[in-house]
Amino acid sequence: MWKKYKNSLFGNIKNKLSDWLELDVGQTIPAQEIFRFLHSVKGSAGTLQLCGNMAITEKLFDGLDEDSERVWNRTELRNFLFELIEHTYDELRTPLASVLGFT
């Protein structure tokens, strides 16, 4: 049963990262949206006992402020979320990194 939920979580992570990292040059993502995404990932990872994802998102929270007015471009976001992207790729065992422009 947990496998279904884990697959769903990793699929959601992959979809959101793909959406963000395929934005056109000049498009941005508000920090609040990134914060909500990471909060959701952290909560789901905790429920599913995915310690790696929890540790990564906790570390990423140190670089974010929920009330920030900052906006991120895709390059900044890709660099910031690299560890989460890499971990998701490892979990899915799919060519996610190449899809997101890392290879």
Backbone atoms as SQL, in Angstrom:
CREATE TABLE atoms (id INTEGER PRIMARY KEY, chain TEXT, resi INTEGER, resn TEXT, atom TEXT, x REAL, y REAL, z REAL);
INSERT INTO atoms VALUES
  (1, 'A', 1, 'MET', 'N', 0.825, -1.199, 0.000),
  (2, 'A', 1, 'MET', 'CA', 0.000, 0.000, 0.000),
  (3, 'A', 1, 'MET', 'C', 0.867, 1.260, 0.000),
  (4, 'A', 2, 'TRP', 'N', 1.934, 1.293, 0.807),
  (5, 'A', 2, 'TRP', 'CA', 2.781, 2.482, 0.888),
  (6, 'A', 2, 'TRP', 'C', 3.443, 2.782, -0.437),
  (7, 'A', 3, 'LYS', 'N', 3.740, 1.727, -1.216),
  (8, 'A', 3, 'LYS', 'CA', 4.408, 1.927, -2.492),
  (9, 'A', 3, 'LYS', 'C', 3.591, 2.833, -3.403),
  (10, 'A', 4, 'LYS', 'N', 2.285, 2.657, -3.397),
  (11, 'A', 4, 'LYS', 'CA', 1.396, 3.485, -4.217),
  (12, 'A', 4, 'LYS', 'C', 1.544, 4.968, -3.831),
  (13, 'A', 5, 'TYR', 'N', 1.582, 5.239, -2.545),
  (14, 'A', 5, 'TYR', 'CA', 1.690, 6.624, -2.074),
  (15, 'A', 5, 'TYR', 'C', 3.078, 7.200, -2.331),
  (16, 'A', 6, 'LYS', 'N', 4.094, 6.362, -2.175),
  (17, 'A', 6, 'LYS', 'CA', 5.453, 6.813, -2.474),
  (18, 'A', 6, 'LYS', 'C', 5.589, 7.152, -3.957),
  (19, 'A', 7, 'ASN', 'N', 5.067, 6.288, -4.810),
  (20, 'A', 7, 'ASN', 'CA', 5.114, 6.557, -6.246),
  (21, 'A', 7, 'ASN', 'C', 4.364, 7.834, -6.591),
  (22, 'A', 8, 'SER', 'N', 3.247, 8.046, -5.930),
  (23, 'A', 8, 'SER', 'CA', 2.470, 9.262, -6.156),
  (24, 'A', 8, 'SER', 'C', 3.270, 10.504, -5.740),
  (25, 'A', 9, 'LEU', 'N', 3.911, 10.436, -4.573),
  (26, 'A', 9, 'LEU', 'CA', 4.721, 11.567, -4.101),
  (27, 'A', 9, 'LEU', 'C', 5.846, 11.867, -5.079),
  (28, 'A', 10, 'PHE', 'N', 6.604, 10.841, -5.470),
  (29, 'A', 10, 'PHE', 'CA', 7.718, 11.074, -6.384),
  (30, 'A', 10, 'PHE', 'C', 7.224, 11.550, -7.756),
  (31, 'A', 11, 'GLY', 'N', 6.081, 11.058, -8.178),
  (32, 'A', 11, 'GLY', 'CA', 5.496, 11.548, -9.430),
  (33, 'A', 11, 'GLY', 'C', 5.121, 13.018, -9.335),
  (34, 'A', 12, 'ASN', 'N', 4.551, 13.410, -8.190),
  (35, 'A', 12, 'ASN', 'CA', 4.193, 14.823, -7.988),
  (36, 'A', 12, 'ASN', 'C', 5.438, 15.709, -7.940),
  (37, 'A', 13, 'ILE', 'N', 6.481, 15.235, -7.279),
  (38, 'A', 13, 'ILE', 'CA', 7.734, 15.992, -7.231),
  (39, 'A', 13, 'ILE', 'C', 8.277, 16.167, -8.647),
  (40, 'A', 14, 'LYS', 'N', 8.333, 15.073, -9.386),
  (41, 'A', 14, 'LYS', 'CA', 8.855, 15.122, -10.755),
  (42, 'A', 14, 'LYS', 'C', 8.045, 16.086, -11.616),
  (43, 'A', 15, 'ASN', 'N', 6.730, 16.016, -11.519),
  (44, 'A', 15, 'ASN', 'CA', 5.880, 16.891, -12.330),
  (45, 'A', 15, 'ASN', 'C', 6.083, 18.360, -11.995),
  (46, 'A', 16, 'LYS', 'N', 6.146, 18.687, -10.705),
  (47, 'A', 16, 'LYS', 'CA', 6.315, 20.089, -10.310),
  (48, 'A', 16, 'LYS', 'C', 7.690, 20.600, -10.729),
  (49, 'A', 17, 'LEU', 'N', 8.725, 19.793, -10.515),
  (50, 'A', 17, 'LEU', 'CA', 10.065, 20.211, -10.917),
  (51, 'A', 17, 'LEU', 'C', 10.142, 20.398, -12.430),
  (52, 'A', 18, 'SER', 'N', 9.536, 19.499, -13.162),
  (53, 'A', 18, 'SER', 'CA', 9.530, 19.626, -14.628),
  (54, 'A', 18, 'SER', 'C', 8.825, 20.908, -15.051),
  (55, 'A', 19, 'ASP', 'N', 7.675, 21.178, -14.437),
  (56, 'A', 19, 'ASP', 'CA', 6.937, 22.411, -14.761),
  (57, 'A', 19, 'ASP', 'C', 7.797, 23.643, -14.522),
  (58, 'A', 20, 'TRP', 'N', 8.430, 23.688, -13.364),
  (59, 'A', 20, 'TRP', 'CA', 9.231, 24.852, -13.008),
  (60, 'A', 20, 'TRP', 'C', 10.466, 24.986, -13.895),
  (61, 'A', 21, 'LEU', 'N', 11.152, 23.886, -14.129),
  (62, 'A', 21, 'LEU', 'CA', 12.431, 23.964, -14.818),
  (63, 'A', 21, 'LEU', 'C', 12.306, 24.010, -16.332),
  (64, 'A', 22, 'GLU', 'N', 11.088, 23.909, -16.818),
  (65, 'A', 22, 'GLU', 'CA', 10.843, 24.072, -18.247),
  (66, 'A', 22, 'GLU', 'C', 10.227, 25.426, -18.559),
  (67, 'A', 23, 'LEU', 'N', 10.206, 26.326, -17.575),
  (68, 'A', 23, 'LEU', 'CA', 9.686, 27.668, -17.800),
  (69, 'A', 23, 'LEU', 'C', 10.535, 28.391, -18.833),
  (70, 'A', 24, 'ASP', 'N', 9.919, 29.314, -19.533),
  (71, 'A', 24, 'ASP', 'CA', 10.652, 30.139, -20.480),
  (72, 'A', 24, 'ASP', 'C', 11.582, 31.080, -19.734),
  (73, 'A', 25, 'VAL', 'N', 12.659, 31.467, -20.403),
  (74, 'A', 25, 'VAL', 'CA', 13.584, 32.438, -19.832),
  (75, 'A', 25, 'VAL', 'C', 12.786, 33.695, -19.480),
  (76, 'A', 26, 'GLY', 'N', 13.018, 34.221, -18.307),
  (77, 'A', 26, 'GLY', 'CA', 12.319, 35.417, -17.857),
  (78, 'A', 26, 'GLY', 'C', 11.129, 35.118, -16.967),
  (79, 'A', 27, 'GLN', 'N', 10.596, 33.902, -17.023),
  (80, 'A', 27, 'GLN', 'CA', 9.507, 33.537, -16.128),
  (81, 'A', 27, 'GLN', 'C', 10.097, 33.212, -14.765),
  (82, 'A', 28, 'THR', 'N', 9.348, 33.479, -13.714),
  (83, 'A', 28, 'THR', 'CA', 9.851, 33.283, -12.357),
  (84, 'A', 28, 'THR', 'C', 8.841, 32.510, -11.504),
  (85, 'A', 29, 'ILE', 'N', 9.346, 32.029, -10.379),
  (86, 'A', 29, 'ILE', 'CA', 8.540, 31.293, -9.414),
  (87, 'A', 29, 'ILE', 'C', 8.653, 32.019, -8.079),
  (88, 'A', 30, 'PRO', 'N', 7.533, 32.391, -7.467),
  (89, 'A', 30, 'PRO', 'CA', 7.588, 33.068, -6.169),
  (90, 'A', 30, 'PRO', 'C', 8.094, 32.143, -5.065),
  (91, 'A', 31, 'ALA', 'N', 8.841, 32.713, -4.144),
  (92, 'A', 31, 'ALA', 'CA', 9.383, 31.941, -3.020),
  (93, 'A', 31, 'ALA', 'C', 8.276, 31.259, -2.224),
  (94, 'A', 32, 'GLN', 'N', 7.112, 31.910, -2.103),
  (95, 'A', 32, 'GLN', 'CA', 6.015, 31.317, -1.343),
  (96, 'A', 32, 'GLN', 'C', 5.552, 29.998, -1.976),
  (97, 'A', 33, 'GLU', 'N', 5.557, 29.923, -3.298),
  (98, 'A', 33, 'GLU', 'CA', 5.151, 28.700, -3.985),
  (99, 'A', 33, 'GLU', 'C', 6.163, 27.579, -3.723),
  (100, 'A', 34, 'ILE', 'N', 7.428, 27.928, -3.737),
  (101, 'A', 34, 'ILE', 'CA', 8.481, 26.950, -3.462),
  (102, 'A', 34, 'ILE', 'C', 8.366, 26.471, -2.020),
  (103, 'A', 35, 'PHE', 'N', 8.114, 27.395, -1.103),
  (104, 'A', 35, 'PHE', 'CA', 7.963, 27.054, 0.307),
  (105, 'A', 35, 'PHE', 'C', 6.807, 26.080, 0.499),
  (106, 'A', 36, 'ARG', 'N', 5.656, 26.360, -0.120),
  (107, 'A', 36, 'ARG', 'CA', 4.488, 25.469, 0.011),
  (108, 'A', 36, 'ARG', 'C', 4.783, 24.081, -0.555),
  (109, 'A', 37, 'PHE', 'N', 5.463, 24.044, -1.699),
  (110, 'A', 37, 'PHE', 'CA', 5.830, 22.771, -2.312),
  (111, 'A', 37, 'PHE', 'C', 6.719, 21.958, -1.368),
  (112, 'A', 38, 'LEU', 'N', 7.755, 22.593, -0.837),
  (113, 'A', 38, 'LEU', 'CA', 8.669, 21.881, 0.065),
  (114, 'A', 38, 'LEU', 'C', 7.965, 21.444, 1.349),
  (115, 'A', 39, 'HIS', 'N', 7.066, 22.275, 1.844),
  (116, 'A', 39, 'HIS', 'CA', 6.301, 21.928, 3.041),
  (117, 'A', 39, 'HIS', 'C', 5.458, 20.684, 2.777),
  (118, 'A', 40, 'SER', 'N', 4.832, 20.616, 1.634),
  (119, 'A', 40, 'SER', 'CA', 4.026, 19.463, 1.253),
  (120, 'A', 40, 'SER', 'C', 4.885, 18.207, 1.106),
  (121, 'A', 41, 'VAL', 'N', 6.040, 18.356, 0.455),
  (122, 'A', 41, 'VAL', 'CA', 6.945, 17.217, 0.281),
  (123, 'A', 41, 'VAL', 'C', 7.421, 16.725, 1.639),
  (124, 'A', 42, 'LYS', 'N', 7.802, 17.641, 2.507),
  (125, 'A', 42, 'LYS', 'CA', 8.302, 17.254, 3.825),
  (126, 'A', 42, 'LYS', 'C', 7.229, 16.504, 4.615),
  (127, 'A', 43, 'GLY', 'N', 6.012, 17.014, 4.616),
  (128, 'A', 43, 'GLY', 'CA', 4.936, 16.361, 5.346),
  (129, 'A', 43, 'GLY', 'C', 4.628, 14.975, 4.808),
  (130, 'A', 44, 'SER', 'N', 4.544, 14.869, 3.493),
  (131, 'A', 44, 'SER', 'CA', 4.276, 13.562, 2.878),
  (132, 'A', 44, 'SER', 'C', 5.425, 12.591, 3.131),
  (133, 'A', 45, 'ALA', 'N', 6.651, 13.093, 3.019),
  (134, 'A', 45, 'ALA', 'CA', 7.821, 12.243, 3.249),
  (135, 'A', 45, 'ALA', 'C', 7.833, 11.735, 4.688),
  (136, 'A', 46, 'GLY', 'N', 7.455, 12.581, 5.623),
  (137, 'A', 46, 'GLY', 'CA', 7.402, 12.157, 7.021),
  (138, 'A', 46, 'GLY', 'C', 6.369, 11.072, 7.238),
  (139, 'A', 47, 'THR', 'N', 5.212, 11.249, 6.649),
  (140, 'A', 47, 'THR', 'CA', 4.151, 10.251, 6.765),
  (141, 'A', 47, 'THR', 'C', 4.577, 8.911, 6.176),
  (142, 'A', 48, 'LEU', 'N', 5.303, 8.974, 5.054),
  (143, 'A', 48, 'LEU', 'CA', 5.713, 7.763, 4.344),
  (144, 'A', 48, 'LEU', 'C', 7.077, 7.231, 4.810),
  (145, 'A', 49, 'GLN', 'N', 7.638, 7.864, 5.829),
  (146, 'A', 49, 'GLN', 'CA', 8.927, 7.480, 6.397),
  (147, 'A', 49, 'GLN', 'C', 10.055, 7.504, 5.360),
  (148, 'A', 50, 'LEU', 'N', 10.049, 8.543, 4.547),
  (149, 'A', 50, 'LEU', 'CA', 11.104, 8.753, 3.554),
  (150, 'A', 50, 'LEU', 'C', 12.104, 9.738, 4.153),
  (151, 'A', 51, 'CYS', 'N', 13.002, 9.207, 4.960),
  (152, 'A', 51, 'CYS', 'CA', 13.920, 10.038, 5.737),
  (153, 'A', 51, 'CYS', 'C', 14.815, 10.908, 4.858),
  (154, 'A', 52, 'GLY', 'N', 15.222, 10.401, 3.704),
  (155, 'A', 52, 'GLY', 'CA', 16.065, 11.182, 2.807),
  (156, 'A', 52, 'GLY', 'C', 15.372, 12.439, 2.336),
  (157, 'A', 53, 'ASN', 'N', 14.130, 12.312, 1.922),
  (158, 'A', 53, 'ASN', 'CA', 13.374, 13.476, 1.467),
  (159, 'A', 53, 'ASN', 'C', 13.139, 14.460, 2.606),
  (160, 'A', 54, 'MET', 'N', 12.853, 13.943, 3.785),
  (161, 'A', 54, 'MET', 'CA', 12.647, 14.836, 4.929),
  (162, 'A', 54, 'MET', 'C', 13.909, 15.634, 5.227),
  (163, 'A', 55, 'ALA', 'N', 15.050, 14.962, 5.247),
  (164, 'A', 55, 'ALA', 'CA', 16.312, 15.640, 5.557),
  (165, 'A', 55, 'ALA', 'C', 16.631, 16.701, 4.504),
  (166, 'A', 56, 'ILE', 'N', 16.411, 16.375, 3.255),
  (167, 'A', 56, 'ILE', 'CA', 16.694, 17.320, 2.174),
  (168, 'A', 56, 'ILE', 'C', 15.792, 18.541, 2.292),
  (169, 'A', 57, 'THR', 'N', 14.492, 18.324, 2.492),
  (170, 'A', 57, 'THR', 'CA', 13.578, 19.472, 2.559),
  (171, 'A', 57, 'THR', 'C', 13.845, 20.316, 3.797),
  (172, 'A', 58, 'GLU', 'N', 14.209, 19.686, 4.913),
  (173, 'A', 58, 'GLU', 'CA', 14.549, 20.465, 6.105),
  (174, 'A', 58, 'GLU', 'C', 15.734, 21.381, 5.829),
  (175, 'A', 59, 'LYS', 'N', 16.723, 20.848, 5.136),
  (176, 'A', 59, 'LYS', 'CA', 17.900, 21.653, 4.797),
  (177, 'A', 59, 'LYS', 'C', 17.524, 22.788, 3.833),
  (178, 'A', 60, 'LEU', 'N', 16.657, 22.502, 2.884),
  (179, 'A', 60, 'LEU', 'CA', 16.246, 23.523, 1.921),
  (180, 'A', 60, 'LEU', 'C', 15.453, 24.649, 2.585),
  (181, 'A', 61, 'PHE', 'N', 14.696, 24.323, 3.615),
  (182, 'A', 61, 'PHE', 'CA', 13.931, 25.351, 4.328),
  (183, 'A', 61, 'PHE', 'C', 14.845, 26.427, 4.899),
  (184, 'A', 62, 'ASP', 'N', 16.086, 26.060, 5.229),
  (185, 'A', 62, 'ASP', 'CA', 17.030, 27.047, 5.753),
  (186, 'A', 62, 'ASP', 'C', 17.306, 28.157, 4.743),
  (187, 'A', 63, 'GLY', 'N', 17.129, 27.869, 3.463),
  (188, 'A', 63, 'GLY', 'CA', 17.381, 28.860, 2.418),
  (189, 'A', 63, 'GLY', 'C', 16.152, 29.607, 1.962),
  (190, 'A', 64, 'LEU', 'N', 15.028, 29.404, 2.656),
  (191, 'A', 64, 'LEU', 'CA', 13.776, 30.048, 2.259),
  (192, 'A', 64, 'LEU', 'C', 13.139, 30.774, 3.426),
  (193, 'A', 65, 'ASP', 'N', 12.384, 31.800, 3.080),
  (194, 'A', 65, 'ASP', 'CA', 11.574, 32.519, 4.049),
  (195, 'A', 65, 'ASP', 'C', 10.146, 32.511, 3.522),
  (196, 'A', 66, 'GLU', 'N', 9.229, 31.983, 4.303),
  (197, 'A', 66, 'GLU', 'CA', 7.846, 31.847, 3.859),
  (198, 'A', 66, 'GLU', 'C', 7.244, 33.179, 3.423),
  (199, 'A', 67, 'ASP', 'N', 7.651, 34.249, 4.045),
  (200, 'A', 67, 'ASP', 'CA', 7.084, 35.563, 3.750),
  (201, 'A', 67, 'ASP', 'C', 7.908, 36.366, 2.751),
  (202, 'A', 68, 'SER', 'N', 8.886, 35.742, 2.158),
  (203, 'A', 68, 'SER', 'CA', 9.770, 36.435, 1.221),
  (204, 'A', 68, 'SER', 'C', 9.021, 36.874, -0.034),
  (205, 'A', 69, 'GLU', 'N', 9.424, 37.995, -0.552),
  (206, 'A', 69, 'GLU', 'CA', 8.884, 38.497, -1.817),
  (207, 'A', 69, 'GLU', 'C', 9.775, 38.093, -2.987),
  (208, 'A', 70, 'ARG', 'N', 10.809, 37.343, -2.697),
  (209, 'A', 70, 'ARG', 'CA', 11.765, 36.939, -3.725),
  (210, 'A', 70, 'ARG', 'C', 11.080, 36.099, -4.799),
  (211, 'A', 71, 'VAL', 'N', 11.563, 36.234, -6.009),
  (212, 'A', 71, 'VAL', 'CA', 11.162, 35.356, -7.096),
  (213, 'A', 71, 'VAL', 'C', 12.415, 34.668, -7.625),
  (214, 'A', 72, 'TRP', 'N', 12.254, 33.441, -8.063),
  (215, 'A', 72, 'TRP', 'CA', 13.371, 32.616, -8.512),
  (216, 'A', 72, 'TRP', 'C', 13.230, 32.365, -10.004),
  (217, 'A', 73, 'ASN', 'N', 14.349, 32.425, -10.730),
  (218, 'A', 73, 'ASN', 'CA', 14.312, 31.987, -12.121),
  (219, 'A', 73, 'ASN', 'C', 14.648, 30.500, -12.151),
  (220, 'A', 74, 'ARG', 'N', 14.501, 29.890, -13.294),
  (221, 'A', 74, 'ARG', 'CA', 14.664, 28.425, -13.353),
  (222, 'A', 74, 'ARG', 'C', 16.087, 27.975, -13.037),
  (223, 'A', 75, 'THR', 'N', 17.083, 28.766, -13.408),
  (224, 'A', 75, 'THR', 'CA', 18.468, 28.386, -13.118),
  (225, 'A', 75, 'THR', 'C', 18.747, 28.435, -11.620),
  (226, 'A', 76, 'GLU', 'N', 18.308, 29.501, -10.964),
  (227, 'A', 76, 'GLU', 'CA', 18.480, 29.606, -9.513),
  (228, 'A', 76, 'GLU', 'C', 17.765, 28.461, -8.805),
  (229, 'A', 77, 'LEU', 'N', 16.551, 28.178, -9.257),
  (230, 'A', 77, 'LEU', 'CA', 15.765, 27.124, -8.623),
  (231, 'A', 77, 'LEU', 'C', 16.400, 25.754, -8.847),
  (232, 'A', 78, 'ARG', 'N', 16.878, 25.511, -10.053),
  (233, 'A', 78, 'ARG', 'CA', 17.533, 24.226, -10.351),
  (234, 'A', 78, 'ARG', 'C', 18.741, 24.037, -9.439),
  (235, 'A', 79, 'ASN', 'N', 19.530, 25.067, -9.279),
  (236, 'A', 79, 'ASN', 'CA', 20.710, 24.968, -8.408),
  (237, 'A', 79, 'ASN', 'C', 20.311, 24.766, -6.949),
  (238, 'A', 80, 'PHE', 'N', 19.293, 25.499, -6.507),
  (239, 'A', 80, 'PHE', 'CA', 18.822, 25.411, -5.123),
  (240, 'A', 80, 'PHE', 'C', 18.258, 24.022, -4.809),
  (241, 'A', 81, 'LEU', 'N', 17.505, 23.455, -5.748),
  (242, 'A', 81, 'LEU', 'CA', 16.823, 22.182, -5.520),
  (243, 'A', 81, 'LEU', 'C', 17.606, 20.974, -6.024),
  (244, 'A', 82, 'PHE', 'N', 18.868, 21.173, -6.396),
  (245, 'A', 82, 'PHE', 'CA', 19.624, 20.096, -7.024),
  (246, 'A', 82, 'PHE', 'C', 19.600, 18.804, -6.218),
  (247, 'A', 83, 'GLU', 'N', 19.806, 18.888, -4.920),
  (248, 'A', 83, 'GLU', 'CA', 19.857, 17.677, -4.101),
  (249, 'A', 83, 'GLU', 'C', 18.510, 16.938, -4.117),
  (250, 'A', 84, 'LEU', 'N', 17.415, 17.682, -4.074),
  (251, 'A', 84, 'LEU', 'CA', 16.090, 17.063, -4.156),
  (252, 'A', 84, 'LEU', 'C', 15.877, 16.428, -5.529),
  (253, 'A', 85, 'ILE', 'N', 16.311, 17.105, -6.572),
  (254, 'A', 85, 'ILE', 'CA', 16.199, 16.564, -7.930),
  (255, 'A', 85, 'ILE', 'C', 16.993, 15.270, -8.046),
  (256, 'A', 86, 'GLU', 'N', 18.215, 15.301, -7.555),
  (257, 'A', 86, 'GLU', 'CA', 19.085, 14.129, -7.619),
  (258, 'A', 86, 'GLU', 'C', 18.491, 12.958, -6.834),
  (259, 'A', 87, 'HIS', 'N', 17.993, 13.236, -5.649),
  (260, 'A', 87, 'HIS', 'CA', 17.397, 12.188, -4.823),
  (261, 'A', 87, 'HIS', 'C', 16.152, 11.605, -5.489),
  (262, 'A', 88, 'THR', 'N', 15.323, 12.456, -6.054),
  (263, 'A', 88, 'THR', 'CA', 14.122, 11.991, -6.746),
  (264, 'A', 88, 'THR', 'C', 14.498, 11.118, -7.928),
  (265, 'A', 89, 'TYR', 'N', 15.508, 11.536, -8.669),
  (266, 'A', 89, 'TYR', 'CA', 16.004, 10.730, -9.788),
  (267, 'A', 89, 'TYR', 'C', 16.434, 9.348, -9.300),
  (268, 'A', 90, 'ASP', 'N', 17.184, 9.308, -8.226),
  (269, 'A', 90, 'ASP', 'CA', 17.645, 8.031, -7.685),
  (270, 'A', 90, 'ASP', 'C', 16.473, 7.149, -7.270),
  (271, 'A', 91, 'GLU', 'N', 15.464, 7.759, -6.660),
  (272, 'A', 91, 'GLU', 'CA', 14.304, 6.991, -6.209),
  (273, 'A', 91, 'GLU', 'C', 13.483, 6.455, -7.380),
  (274, 'A', 92, 'LEU', 'N', 13.348, 7.243, -8.411),
  (275, 'A', 92, 'LEU', 'CA', 12.522, 6.844, -9.550),
  (276, 'A', 92, 'LEU', 'C', 13.254, 5.931, -10.519),
  (277, 'A', 93, 'ARG', 'N', 14.584, 6.038, -10.499),
  (278, 'A', 93, 'ARG', 'CA', 15.400, 5.266, -11.443),
  (279, 'A', 93, 'ARG', 'C', 14.982, 5.533, -12.887),
  (280, 'A', 94, 'THR', 'N', 14.674, 6.793, -13.156),
  (281, 'A', 94, 'THR', 'CA', 14.317, 7.216, -14.503),
  (282, 'A', 94, 'THR', 'C', 15.269, 8.321, -14.913),
  (283, 'A', 95, 'PRO', 'N', 15.305, 8.644, -16.193),
  (284, 'A', 95, 'PRO', 'CA', 16.220, 9.702, -16.645),
  (285, 'A', 95, 'PRO', 'C', 15.714, 11.097, -16.323),
  (286, 'A', 96, 'LEU', 'N', 15.316, 11.320, -15.060),
  (287, 'A', 96, 'LEU', 'CA', 14.806, 12.627, -14.653),
  (288, 'A', 96, 'LEU', 'C', 15.856, 13.720, -14.829),
  (289, 'A', 97, 'ALA', 'N', 17.090, 13.443, -14.474),
  (290, 'A', 97, 'ALA', 'CA', 18.135, 14.463, -14.566),
  (291, 'A', 97, 'ALA', 'C', 18.295, 14.932, -16.012),
  (292, 'A', 98, 'SER', 'N', 18.214, 14.030, -16.959),
  (293, 'A', 98, 'SER', 'CA', 18.353, 14.459, -18.348),
  (294, 'A', 98, 'SER', 'C', 17.141, 15.266, -18.796),
  (295, 'A', 99, 'VAL', 'N', 15.968, 14.896, -18.302),
  (296, 'A', 99, 'VAL', 'CA', 14.757, 15.643, -18.638),
  (297, 'A', 99, 'VAL', 'C', 14.853, 17.073, -18.113),
  (298, 'A', 100, 'LEU', 'N', 15.476, 17.235, -16.951),
  (299, 'A', 100, 'LEU', 'CA', 15.576, 18.542, -16.330),
  (300, 'A', 100, 'LEU', 'C', 16.828, 19.306, -16.705),
  (301, 'A', 101, 'GLY', 'N', 17.590, 18.771, -17.663),
  (302, 'A', 101, 'GLY', 'CA', 18.742, 19.498, -18.185),
  (303, 'A', 101, 'GLY', 'C', 20.012, 19.363, -17.386),
  (304, 'A', 102, 'PHE', 'N', 20.186, 18.294, -16.631),
  (305, 'A', 102, 'PHE', 'CA', 21.395, 18.120, -15.834),
  (306, 'A', 102, 'PHE', 'C', 22.450, 17.278, -16.523),
  (307, 'A', 103, 'THR', 'N', 22.141, 16.683, -17.664),
  (308, 'A', 103, 'THR', 'CA', 23.140, 15.865, -18.333),
  (309, 'A', 103, 'THR', 'C', 23.378, 16.368, -19.733);
